[in-house]
Amino acid sequence: MAKLFRAAIMGPPGSGKGTISKRIAQSFGLQYLSSGHFLRESVATNTEAGVPVMTYIERSMLVPDHVMTRLMLPRLEQLRGQSWLLDGFPRTLAQAQALNSLYQLDLVISLNIPYETLKERLSDRWIHPASGRVYNMGFNPPRVQGKDDITGEPLIQHDDDKPEALMARLRHYKDVAKPVIDLYKSQGILHSFSGTETDRIWPYINSLLSTKMHIQPSNVFQTQTP
Ligand code: G5P
Ligand code: MG
């Protein structure tokens, strides 16, 4: 059996974690787990944690660590024996330590994207709430304006993508991410990527994963080489 591969992708709001994670999952066959998606799902399904979670997301605040670990770690337990990629978790040192006590990550990708770029992207972002599918009116528009490609249902914009909320999220992200980044740097598994375009960053990530996983990716996103 091939060696299991465990990875995480970090980056500020709008940095492209979701977009890149989907490409990695499709190209390399990893299971993809997005903390934001699971949180929104728990709100939508009104599970026990749903109501307080919504309050944090609406205020652009981090959901408490114990809620996050309770949400994410059991899902990893279900994926025992499979390779996976985490998008948006861990986001604090406490979350990273909780994860570390159960699993050793092989690789962490950190995305460094300029603020102006993030602002432009998020103000253009629309979501299909039921599935979490994300569209960007410039970069990745839906086939029919305002409608989800698969279900045809209406798309919405999140309150936490408004400019004031975004500034607060970015400031907070930097403070909280620093010790997590330092931890993974000290473990020798951190790989940082800077740029303003996902399509330009992607070939480098693609190539890094091909090397680390010792496999060639199998998909349409392999159009450019660094
Ligand atoms: P989320 O859902 O994890 P964020 O805020 O970390 O949300 P977000 O907004 O999902 O991150 P992303 O995944 O990094 O952004 O980026 P993306 O969605 O792929 O891309 C952003 C937009 O830009 C999209 O429209 C995409 O199409 C477009 N785009 C991508 N690349 C390009 C490009 O090259 N060019 C252009 N023009 N566009 C591009 O978390 C939400 C909330 O949940 C809580 C927090 O409250 C958080 O605010 N939360 C947690 N709380 C505590 N701990 C955790 N671990 C938590 N995880 C989530
Ligand atoms: Mg995301």
Coordinates of C-alpha atoms and ligand atoms in Angstrom, one line a residue:
M1 CA 0.0 0.0 0.0
A2 CA 1.2 3.5 -0.8
K3 CA 2.4 5.6 2.1
L4 CA -0.3 7.9 3.5
F5 CA 0.2 11.5 2.9
R6 CA -1.2 14.2 5.2
A7 CA -1.1 17.9 4.3
A8 CA -2.5 21.2 5.3
I9 CA -2.9 24.5 3.5
M10 CA -2.8 27.8 5.4
G11 CA -3.4 31.4 4.2
P12 CA -5.4 34.5 4.9
P13 CA -9.1 34.8 3.9
G14 CA -9.3 34.8 0.1
S15 CA -5.7 33.6 -0.5
G16 CA -6.9 30.7 -2.6
K17 CA -6.8 27.8 -0.1
G18 CA -10.1 26.4 -1.3
T19 CA -9.2 26.8 -5.0
I20 CA -5.8 25.2 -4.7
S21 CA -7.1 22.5 -2.3
K22 CA -9.7 21.4 -4.9
R23 CA -6.9 21.2 -7.6
I24 CA -4.7 19.2 -5.2
A25 CA -7.6 16.8 -4.3
Q26 CA -8.4 16.2 -8.0
S27 CA -4.9 15.9 -9.2
F28 CA -3.4 13.8 -6.4
G29 CA -6.5 11.9 -5.0
L30 CA -6.3 13.3 -1.5
Q31 CA -9.5 13.6 0.6
Y32 CA -10.2 17.3 1.1
L33 CA -11.5 18.7 4.3
S34 CA -12.4 22.4 4.6
S35 CA -13.0 23.8 8.1
G36 CA -15.1 26.7 6.8
H37 CA -17.3 24.3 4.8
F38 CA -17.8 22.1 7.8
L39 CA -18.7 25.1 10.0
R40 CA -21.2 26.4 7.5
E41 CA -22.6 22.9 7.2
S42 CA -23.0 22.7 11.0
V43 CA -24.9 26.1 10.9
A44 CA -27.1 25.0 8.0
T45 CA -28.0 21.7 9.6
N46 CA -28.5 23.4 13.0
T47 CA -26.4 20.9 14.8
E48 CA -25.6 21.5 18.5
A49 CA -22.7 23.8 17.7
G50 CA -24.5 25.6 14.9
V51 CA -25.9 28.6 16.7
P52 CA -22.7 29.9 18.5
V53 CA -20.7 29.1 15.4
M54 CA -22.8 31.4 13.3
T55 CA -22.1 34.3 15.7
Y56 CA -18.4 33.9 15.4
I57 CA -18.4 33.6 11.6
E58 CA -20.7 36.7 11.2
R59 CA -18.3 38.7 13.4
S60 CA -15.3 37.4 11.5
M61 CA -13.9 35.9 14.7
L62 CA -12.2 32.6 15.1
V63 CA -14.4 29.8 16.4
P64 CA -13.1 28.6 19.7
D65 CA -10.4 25.9 19.5
H66 CA -12.5 23.2 21.4
V67 CA -15.3 23.6 18.9
M68 CA -12.9 23.3 15.9
T69 CA -11.1 20.3 17.2
R70 CA -14.4 18.6 18.0
L71 CA -15.6 19.3 14.5
M72 CA -12.4 18.3 12.6
L73 CA -10.6 15.5 14.5
P74 CA -13.5 13.0 14.4
R75 CA -13.6 13.4 10.6
L76 CA -9.9 12.6 10.4
E77 CA -10.6 9.5 12.5
Q78 CA -13.1 8.4 9.9
L79 CA -10.4 8.9 7.2
R80 CA -8.0 6.5 8.9
G81 CA -6.0 4.8 6.1
Q82 CA -6.6 7.6 3.6
S83 CA -4.5 10.5 2.5
W84 CA -5.9 13.9 3.2
L85 CA -5.5 17.6 2.9
L86 CA -6.8 20.1 5.5
D87 CA -8.0 23.6 4.3
G88 CA -8.2 26.2 7.1
F89 CA -7.4 23.9 10.0
P90 CA -5.3 24.2 12.1
R91 CA -5.5 28.0 12.4
T92 CA -4.2 28.5 15.9
L93 CA -1.3 27.0 17.9
A94 CA -3.7 25.1 20.2
Q95 CA -5.4 23.5 17.1
A96 CA -2.0 22.6 15.6
Q97 CA -0.9 21.0 18.9
A98 CA -4.2 19.0 19.1
L99 CA -3.7 17.8 15.5
N100 CA 0.0 17.1 16.2
S101 CA -0.8 14.9 19.1
L102 CA -2.7 12.5 16.8
Y103 CA -1.1 12.9 13.3
Q104 CA 2.2 13.9 11.9
L105 CA 1.7 16.2 8.9
D106 CA 4.0 15.5 5.9
L107 CA 3.6 19.0 4.4
V108 CA 2.2 22.4 5.1
I109 CA 1.5 24.9 2.3
S110 CA 1.4 28.6 3.3
L111 CA 0.0 31.2 0.9
N112 CA 1.3 34.8 1.0
I113 CA -1.0 37.0 -1.0
P114 CA -0.9 40.9 -1.0
Y115 CA -3.8 42.6 0.8
E116 CA -5.0 44.5 -2.3
T117 CA -5.3 41.2 -4.2
L118 CA -7.3 39.7 -1.3
K119 CA -9.7 42.6 -1.2
E120 CA -10.4 42.5 -4.9
R121 CA -11.0 38.8 -4.8
L122 CA -13.4 38.6 -1.9
S123 CA -15.5 41.5 -3.0
D124 CA -16.1 39.5 -6.2
R125 CA -16.9 36.2 -4.4
W126 CA -20.2 34.4 -4.5
I127 CA -21.1 31.2 -2.7
H128 CA -23.7 28.4 -3.2
P129 CA -24.7 28.1 0.5
A130 CA -26.0 24.5 0.5
S131 CA -22.8 23.0 -1.1
G132 CA -20.1 25.6 -0.2
R133 CA -19.2 25.9 -3.9
V134 CA -17.3 29.2 -4.5
Y135 CA -17.5 31.4 -7.6
N136 CA -15.6 34.5 -8.5
M137 CA -17.2 36.8 -11.0
G138 CA -13.9 37.5 -12.8
F139 CA -11.8 34.4 -12.2
N140 CA -14.3 31.6 -11.9
P141 CA -17.8 32.8 -12.9
P142 CA -20.9 30.6 -12.8
R143 CA -22.2 29.5 -16.2
V144 CA -25.4 31.5 -15.5
Q145 CA -25.0 34.7 -13.6
G146 CA -26.1 34.5 -10.0
K147 CA -26.9 30.7 -10.2
D148 CA -25.1 27.6 -9.0
D149 CA -23.7 25.5 -11.9
I150 CA -25.0 22.2 -10.5
T151 CA -28.3 23.0 -8.9
G152 CA -29.3 26.3 -10.5
E153 CA -30.0 27.7 -7.1
P154 CA -29.2 31.3 -6.2
L155 CA -25.7 32.3 -5.1
I156 CA -25.1 34.6 -2.1
Q157 CA -22.3 36.8 -0.7
H158 CA -21.0 36.3 2.9
D159 CA -21.2 39.2 5.4
D160 CA -17.6 38.4 6.4
D161 CA -16.4 39.3 2.8
K162 CA -17.3 43.0 3.3
P163 CA -14.2 45.3 3.5
E164 CA -14.3 46.2 7.3
A165 CA -14.8 42.6 8.3
L166 CA -12.0 41.6 5.9
M167 CA -9.4 44.0 7.4
A168 CA -10.2 42.6 10.8
R169 CA -9.9 39.0 9.6
L170 CA -6.5 39.7 7.9
R171 CA -5.0 41.4 11.0
H172 CA -6.2 38.6 13.2
Y173 CA -5.0 36.0 10.8
K174 CA -1.4 37.3 10.8
D175 CA -1.2 37.3 14.7
V176 CA -2.7 33.9 15.1
A177 CA -0.9 32.2 12.2
K178 CA 2.6 33.2 13.2
P179 CA 3.2 30.6 15.9
V180 CA 1.6 27.9 13.8
I181 CA 3.9 28.8 10.9
D182 CA 6.9 28.8 13.2
L183 CA 5.9 25.4 14.5
Y184 CA 5.7 23.9 11.0
K185 CA 8.9 25.7 10.0
S186 CA 10.7 24.1 13.0
Q187 CA 9.4 20.7 11.8
G188 CA 10.9 21.3 8.4
I189 CA 7.5 20.8 6.6
L190 CA 6.5 24.4 5.8
H191 CA 6.5 25.5 2.1
S192 CA 5.5 29.1 1.4
F193 CA 4.2 30.5 -1.9
S194 CA 3.8 34.2 -2.8
G195 CA 2.0 35.8 -5.7
T196 CA -1.1 37.5 -6.9
E197 CA -2.4 34.7 -9.2
T198 CA -3.4 31.2 -8.3
D199 CA -2.7 30.0 -11.8
R200 CA 1.0 31.1 -11.4
I201 CA 1.4 29.6 -8.0
W202 CA -0.3 26.3 -8.8
P203 CA 2.5 24.9 -11.0
Y204 CA 5.0 25.2 -8.2
I205 CA 2.6 23.5 -5.7
N206 CA 1.9 20.8 -8.3
S207 CA 5.5 20.1 -8.8
L208 CA 6.3 20.1 -5.1
L209 CA 3.5 17.6 -4.4
S210 CA 4.6 15.4 -7.3
T211 CA 8.0 15.2 -5.8
K212 CA 6.9 14.6 -2.2
M213 CA 4.2 12.1 -3.1
H214 CA 6.4 10.4 -5.8
I215 CA 3.5 10.4 -8.2
Q216 CA 2.6 12.3 -11.4
P217 CA -0.7 14.3 -11.1
S218 CA -3.5 13.2 -13.3
N219 CA -5.5 16.1 -14.4
V220 CA -6.4 19.2 -16.4
F221 CA -4.7 21.6 -14.0
Q222 CA -1.3 20.4 -15.1
T223 CA -1.1 23.0 -17.9
Q224 CA 1.9 25.0 -16.9
T225 CA 5.3 24.0 -15.6
P226 CA 7.5 26.3 -13.4
Ligands
G5P1 P1 -13.1 29.8 5.7 O1 -14.3 29.4 5.0 O2 -11.9 28.9 5.8 P2 -11.3 31.9 5.0 O3 -11.8 33.3 5.4 O4 -10.1 31.4 5.7 O5 -12.7 31.2 5.1 P3 -11.8 31.8 2.3 O6 -12.6 33.1 2.3 O7 -12.6 30.5 2.2 O8 -10.9 31.8 3.6 P4 -9.8 30.8 0.5 O9 -10.3 29.5 0.7 O10 -8.4 31.1 1.0 O11 -10.7 31.9 1.2 O12 -9.8 31.3 -1.0 P5 -10.7 30.8 -2.2 O13 -12.1 30.7 -1.8 O14 -10.0 29.7 -2.9 O15 -10.5 32.1 -3.1 C1 -11.1 33.3 -2.8 C2 -11.8 33.9 -4.0 O16 -10.8 34.3 -4.9 C3 -12.7 32.9 -4.8 O17 -13.7 33.6 -5.3 C4 -11.8 32.4 -5.9 O18 -12.5 31.9 -7.0 C5 -10.9 33.6 -6.2 N1 -9.6 33.4 -6.7 C6 -8.7 32.4 -6.4 N2 -7.6 32.5 -7.1 C7 -7.7 33.7 -7.8 C8 -6.9 34.3 -8.8 O19 -5.7 34.0 -9.0 N3 -7.4 35.5 -9.3 C9 -8.6 35.9 -9.1 N4 -9.1 37.0 -9.7 N5 -9.5 35.3 -8.2 C10 -9.0 34.2 -7.6 O20 -13.5 30.3 7.2 C11 -14.6 31.1 7.4 C12 -14.8 31.4 8.9 O21 -14.9 30.2 9.6 C13 -14.2 30.3 10.9 C14 -13.7 31.7 11.0 O22 -14.7 32.5 11.6 C15 -13.5 32.1 9.5 O23 -13.6 33.5 9.4 N6 -13.1 29.3 10.8 C16 -12.3 29.0 11.9 N7 -12.3 29.5 13.2 C17 -11.3 28.9 14.0 N8 -10.5 28.0 13.6 C18 -10.5 27.4 12.4 N9 -9.6 26.5 12.0 C19 -11.4 27.9 11.5 N10 -11.7 27.7 10.2 C20 -12.7 28.5 9.8
MG2 MG -12.0 28.7 1.7

